[in-house]
């Protein structure tokens, strides 16, 4: 408890160690929806540059990215490496599907469009494994097929991101339940248990219809940006403190920054709160 109290008093600490090093139980997690496809009305062409500036200032350990182009991941990976020297920065990307064309969805610049993850690891650790997939539940009125992406860091952490359906709350809810109720447990069965952090634009909110809390398992923890961006963790991950980060009008979402600490006691009750 003393650690949590100190973090609250000090704000969001910037000196955490890479995963796998002593002292690595405290992590800064940054979620961003950059609206960078070039096709949406929220596109400004400035969001990736602003995201790099936020990474330089906030110095996160884990970054989850929604509505990005493939090369945006490489750009922001360089930004994280510069902001947090030491350890190794790894990244992953997964393109959303384009149902009518049976192909990836593309940004206006011709690059695949989708979601991404960046994390900073102990250079001595094993390279993480990447898991990705497409949800079986989709809104067939929307040509974009929604996907999920997870990175398992050497048994220390499961980090996941997703951008759920924005055209149907019931489809978004089904996708959320699939990710936390089926995908994450399957990764655990294959690779062993590790604390889990999921962050993304779930297009679900507290008090909405449906309510995001109906897809959060009992015993899990959750915070949000006051709207649709959510961070959900297993019960052995304490969310110490969080706040929105101004993106200066470059996208239609603030960034969501949180400090989490890994307690070491796995959550055991995986029943859904709505059941």
Protein backbone atom coordinates (compact mmCIF):
# COMPACT_ATOMS: atom_id res chain seq x y z
CA UNK A 1 0.00 0.00 0.00
CA UNK A 2 2.89 2.40 0.65
CA UNK A 3 3.92 2.20 -3.00
CA UNK A 4 0.44 3.12 -4.20
CA UNK A 5 0.20 6.08 -1.80
CA UNK A 6 3.56 7.42 -2.92
CA UNK A 7 2.55 7.18 -6.56
CA UNK A 8 -0.64 9.09 -5.92
CA UNK A 9 1.23 11.88 -4.16
CA UNK A 10 3.96 12.07 -6.78
CA UNK A 11 1.65 11.85 -9.78
CA UNK A 12 2.68 9.63 -12.68
CA UNK A 13 6.29 8.49 -12.15
CA UNK A 14 8.67 8.61 -15.11
CA UNK A 15 11.47 6.39 -13.87
CA UNK A 16 10.12 2.86 -14.25
CA UNK A 17 12.44 0.09 -15.36
CA UNK A 18 12.01 -2.07 -18.49
CA UNK A 19 9.92 -5.20 -18.06
CA UNK A 20 12.11 -7.98 -16.79
CA UNK A 21 14.43 -5.78 -14.70
CA UNK A 22 14.23 -5.31 -10.93
CA UNK A 23 11.67 -2.61 -10.17
CA UNK A 24 9.73 -3.29 -13.35
CA UNK A 25 6.45 -3.84 -11.52
CA UNK A 26 5.40 -0.22 -12.11
CA UNK A 27 4.51 0.72 -15.68
CA UNK A 28 3.23 3.80 -17.47
CA UNK A 29 0.59 2.90 -20.06
CA UNK A 30 -0.44 5.31 -22.82
CA UNK A 31 -3.50 4.75 -25.04
CA UNK A 32 -3.98 6.87 -28.19
CA UNK A 33 -6.52 6.92 -31.02
CA UNK A 34 -4.83 8.97 -33.74
CA UNK A 35 -7.53 9.07 -36.44
CA UNK A 36 -4.78 8.87 -39.05
CA UNK A 37 -6.42 6.97 -41.91
CA UNK A 38 -6.82 10.16 -43.96
CA UNK A 39 -10.43 9.16 -44.65
CA UNK A 40 -12.26 10.24 -41.48
CA UNK A 41 -13.44 13.74 -40.71
CA UNK A 42 -11.20 13.87 -37.61
CA UNK A 43 -8.03 13.49 -39.72
CA UNK A 44 -5.59 16.41 -39.42
CA UNK A 45 -2.30 14.94 -40.62
CA UNK A 46 -0.66 16.12 -37.38
CA UNK A 47 -1.64 13.39 -34.91
CA UNK A 48 1.45 11.20 -35.28
CA UNK A 49 3.78 14.13 -34.72
CA UNK A 50 1.79 15.12 -31.65
CA UNK A 51 1.85 11.50 -30.43
CA UNK A 52 5.66 11.50 -30.70
CA UNK A 53 5.75 14.70 -28.63
CA UNK A 54 3.50 13.13 -25.98
CA UNK A 55 5.73 10.05 -25.83
CA UNK A 56 8.80 12.29 -25.38
CA UNK A 57 7.17 14.13 -22.47
CA UNK A 58 5.31 11.27 -20.74
CA UNK A 59 7.92 8.53 -21.32
CA UNK A 60 5.59 5.51 -21.22
CA UNK A 61 6.57 1.84 -21.00
CA UNK A 62 3.61 0.56 -23.01
CA UNK A 63 1.79 2.39 -25.83
CA UNK A 64 -1.45 1.15 -27.43
CA UNK A 65 -2.44 2.69 -30.75
CA UNK A 66 -5.74 2.81 -32.66
CA UNK A 67 -6.61 4.19 -36.12
CA UNK A 68 -3.05 4.27 -37.42
CA UNK A 69 -1.20 3.47 -40.62
CA UNK A 70 1.47 0.76 -40.58
CA UNK A 71 4.44 3.15 -40.82
CA UNK A 72 3.10 5.19 -37.88
CA UNK A 73 4.19 2.31 -35.64
CA UNK A 74 7.79 2.60 -36.83
CA UNK A 75 7.74 6.38 -36.33
CA UNK A 76 6.44 6.09 -32.78
CA UNK A 77 8.75 3.19 -31.99
CA UNK A 78 11.67 5.53 -32.72
CA UNK A 79 10.07 8.16 -30.48
CA UNK A 80 9.75 5.69 -27.60
CA UNK A 81 13.31 4.47 -28.05
CA UNK A 82 14.57 8.05 -27.86
CA UNK A 83 12.38 8.86 -24.85
CA UNK A 84 13.29 5.73 -22.89
CA UNK A 85 16.90 4.72 -23.65
CA UNK A 86 17.96 1.40 -22.16
CA UNK A 87 16.22 -1.88 -22.70
CA UNK A 88 14.68 -2.85 -26.02
CA UNK A 89 11.61 -1.35 -27.69
CA UNK A 90 9.45 -3.82 -29.62
CA UNK A 91 6.34 -3.20 -31.70
CA UNK A 92 3.48 -4.97 -33.41
CA UNK A 93 0.81 -3.97 -35.93
CA UNK A 94 -2.37 -5.59 -37.19
CA UNK A 95 -4.40 -4.31 -40.12
CA UNK A 96 -8.17 -4.11 -39.99
CA UNK A 97 -9.95 -6.10 -42.68
CA UNK A 98 -11.82 -4.74 -45.68
CA UNK A 99 -14.74 -7.16 -46.09
CA UNK A 100 -15.92 -6.20 -49.62
CA UNK A 101 -12.42 -6.61 -51.03
CA UNK A 102 -11.26 -9.53 -48.86
CA UNK A 103 -8.13 -7.51 -48.16
CA UNK A 104 -6.68 -5.21 -45.52
CA UNK A 105 -8.19 -1.77 -45.01
CA UNK A 106 -5.84 0.92 -46.32
CA UNK A 107 -5.06 4.47 -45.31
CA UNK A 108 -5.26 7.15 -48.01
CA UNK A 109 -1.46 7.01 -48.24
CA UNK A 110 -1.65 3.37 -49.39
CA UNK A 111 -0.42 1.78 -46.16
CA UNK A 112 -2.44 -0.81 -44.25
CA UNK A 113 -4.65 0.72 -41.56
CA UNK A 114 -5.25 -0.74 -38.11
CA UNK A 115 -3.95 -0.98 -34.55
CA UNK A 116 -0.53 -1.22 -32.92
CA UNK A 117 1.45 -1.84 -29.73
CA UNK A 118 4.81 -0.57 -28.50
CA UNK A 119 6.57 -1.72 -25.34
CA UNK A 120 9.96 -1.38 -23.72
CA UNK A 121 11.57 -4.56 -22.42
CA UNK A 122 14.71 -5.68 -20.67
CA UNK A 123 17.22 -6.34 -23.48
CA UNK A 124 18.18 -9.62 -21.81
CA UNK A 125 14.66 -11.05 -21.90
CA UNK A 126 13.19 -13.37 -24.49
CA UNK A 127 11.55 -11.70 -27.45
CA UNK A 128 7.79 -11.38 -26.86
CA UNK A 129 5.23 -13.37 -28.79
CA UNK A 130 2.57 -11.58 -30.83
CA UNK A 131 -1.03 -12.78 -31.17
CA UNK A 132 -3.54 -11.20 -33.53
CA UNK A 133 -6.95 -11.95 -34.92
CA UNK A 134 -10.29 -10.82 -36.34
CA UNK A 135 -13.50 -10.94 -34.31
CA UNK A 136 -16.18 -13.41 -35.39
CA UNK A 137 -18.82 -10.79 -34.51
CA UNK A 138 -18.87 -7.92 -37.02
CA UNK A 139 -21.35 -5.27 -38.12
CA UNK A 140 -21.97 -6.23 -41.74
CA UNK A 141 -23.17 -2.69 -42.51
CA UNK A 142 -19.58 -1.55 -41.89
CA UNK A 143 -16.95 -2.67 -44.44
CA UNK A 144 -14.17 -2.44 -41.84
CA UNK A 145 -13.57 -5.71 -39.99
CA UNK A 146 -12.51 -5.07 -36.40
CA UNK A 147 -9.42 -6.84 -35.03
CA UNK A 148 -7.43 -7.41 -31.84
CA UNK A 149 -3.70 -7.48 -31.11
CA UNK A 150 -1.85 -8.86 -28.07
CA UNK A 151 1.81 -9.06 -27.12
CA UNK A 152 3.02 -11.48 -24.46
CA UNK A 153 6.21 -10.20 -22.86
CA UNK A 154 8.20 -13.22 -21.67
CA UNK A 155 5.52 -14.35 -19.22
CA UNK A 156 5.65 -10.99 -17.43
CA UNK A 157 2.71 -9.24 -19.03
CA UNK A 158 -0.02 -9.70 -21.62
CA UNK A 159 -0.62 -6.36 -23.36
CA UNK A 160 -3.58 -6.07 -25.73
CA UNK A 161 -5.25 -3.37 -27.78
CA UNK A 162 -8.32 -3.18 -29.98
CA UNK A 163 -10.66 -0.71 -31.70
CA UNK A 164 -14.18 -2.07 -31.46
CA UNK A 165 -17.17 -1.48 -33.74
CA UNK A 166 -18.48 2.09 -33.69
CA UNK A 167 -21.66 1.38 -35.66
CA UNK A 168 -23.33 -1.07 -33.26
CA UNK A 169 -23.06 -1.16 -29.47
CA UNK A 170 -24.18 -4.79 -29.36
CA UNK A 171 -21.47 -5.82 -31.82
CA UNK A 172 -18.87 -3.86 -29.82
CA UNK A 173 -20.04 -5.63 -26.66
CA UNK A 174 -19.75 -9.05 -28.33
CA UNK A 175 -16.25 -8.20 -29.52
CA UNK A 176 -15.24 -7.04 -26.03
CA UNK A 177 -16.57 -10.26 -24.50
CA UNK A 178 -14.68 -12.31 -27.11
CA UNK A 179 -11.40 -10.59 -26.32
CA UNK A 180 -11.51 -10.78 -22.52
CA UNK A 181 -13.53 -13.98 -22.25
CA UNK A 182 -11.95 -16.14 -24.96
CA UNK A 183 -8.84 -14.62 -26.57
CA UNK A 184 -6.91 -13.67 -23.44
CA UNK A 185 -7.64 -16.99 -21.65
CA UNK A 186 -6.52 -18.88 -24.79
CA UNK A 187 -3.21 -17.00 -24.84
CA UNK A 188 -2.75 -17.90 -21.18
CA UNK A 189 -3.42 -21.56 -21.85
CA UNK A 190 -0.78 -21.60 -24.58
CA UNK A 191 1.89 -19.51 -22.88
CA UNK A 192 1.15 -19.50 -19.17
CA UNK A 193 -0.49 -16.96 -16.92
CA UNK A 194 0.68 -13.34 -16.87
CA UNK A 195 -1.02 -10.16 -15.67
CA UNK A 196 -3.02 -8.54 -18.45
CA UNK A 197 -3.47 -4.92 -19.54
CA UNK A 198 -5.99 -4.15 -22.29
CA UNK A 199 -6.27 -0.58 -23.56
CA UNK A 200 -8.13 0.74 -26.57
CA UNK A 201 -11.08 2.60 -28.00
CA UNK A 202 -13.84 0.15 -27.13
CA UNK A 203 -16.66 2.40 -28.41
CA UNK A 204 -18.45 1.53 -25.16
CA UNK A 205 -18.89 3.74 -22.13
CA UNK A 206 -20.06 3.63 -18.53
CA UNK A 207 -23.82 4.25 -18.45
CA UNK A 208 -24.17 3.57 -22.17
CA UNK A 209 -26.48 1.10 -23.84
CA UNK A 210 -24.87 -1.37 -23.61
CA UNK A 211 -22.64 -0.46 -20.66
CA UNK A 212 -18.93 -1.28 -20.98
CA UNK A 213 -18.98 -2.77 -17.48
CA UNK A 214 -21.10 -5.68 -18.69
CA UNK A 215 -18.08 -7.11 -20.56
CA UNK A 216 -15.55 -6.61 -17.75
CA UNK A 217 -15.01 -9.81 -15.73
CA UNK A 218 -15.64 -9.69 -12.00
CA UNK A 219 -12.42 -8.94 -10.13
CA UNK A 220 -10.90 -6.98 -13.01
CA UNK A 221 -10.09 -3.27 -12.81
CA UNK A 222 -11.11 -0.58 -15.30
CA UNK A 223 -10.63 3.12 -15.95
CA UNK A 224 -11.60 5.36 -18.87
CA UNK A 225 -11.08 8.78 -20.41
CA UNK A 226 -14.64 9.83 -19.55
CA UNK A 227 -15.84 8.50 -22.88
CA UNK A 228 -15.05 5.45 -25.02
CA UNK A 229 -11.35 4.80 -24.45
CA UNK A 230 -10.96 2.16 -21.75
CA UNK A 231 -8.18 0.42 -19.85
CA UNK A 232 -9.02 -2.97 -18.34
CA UNK A 233 -6.63 -5.04 -16.23
CA UNK A 234 -6.63 -8.33 -14.37
CA UNK A 235 -7.07 -8.03 -10.62
CA UNK A 236 -3.34 -8.43 -9.97
CA UNK A 237 -2.67 -5.12 -11.73
CA UNK A 238 -3.34 -2.03 -9.62
CA UNK A 239 -4.24 1.13 -11.55
CA UNK A 240 -2.68 3.75 -9.36
CA UNK A 241 -3.64 6.95 -11.13
CA UNK A 242 -4.70 8.15 -14.55
CA UNK A 243 -5.45 11.29 -16.52
CA UNK A 244 -6.28 12.44 -20.05
CA UNK A 245 -3.51 14.01 -22.12
CA UNK A 246 -4.40 16.87 -24.49
CA UNK A 247 -3.65 16.02 -28.14
CA UNK A 248 -4.02 19.70 -29.16
CA UNK A 249 -6.77 19.16 -31.70
CA UNK A 250 -4.76 16.73 -33.83
CA UNK A 251 -7.29 13.92 -33.32
CA UNK A 252 -10.79 13.61 -31.87
CA UNK A 253 -9.66 11.76 -28.71
CA UNK A 254 -7.42 12.74 -25.83
CA UNK A 255 -4.67 10.30 -24.95
CA UNK A 256 -5.24 8.25 -21.81
CA UNK A 257 -2.25 7.84 -19.49
CA UNK A 258 -2.18 5.55 -16.45
CA UNK A 259 0.35 4.19 -14.01
CA UNK A 260 -0.14 0.54 -13.12
CA UNK A 261 1.68 -1.75 -10.71
CA UNK A 262 1.79 -5.53 -11.00
CA UNK A 263 0.92 -7.09 -7.65
CA UNK A 264 1.86 -10.68 -8.41
CA UNK A 265 -1.43 -12.28 -7.37
CA UNK A 266 -3.44 -13.56 -10.37
CA UNK A 267 -7.16 -12.89 -10.63
CA UNK A 268 -9.09 -16.13 -10.19
CA UNK A 269 -12.72 -15.13 -10.72
CA UNK A 270 -13.32 -14.83 -14.48
CA UNK A 271 -17.10 -14.68 -14.36
CA UNK A 272 -18.59 -11.80 -16.31
CA UNK A 273 -20.20 -9.10 -14.20
CA UNK A 274 -23.31 -9.22 -16.37
CA UNK A 275 -23.89 -12.95 -15.91
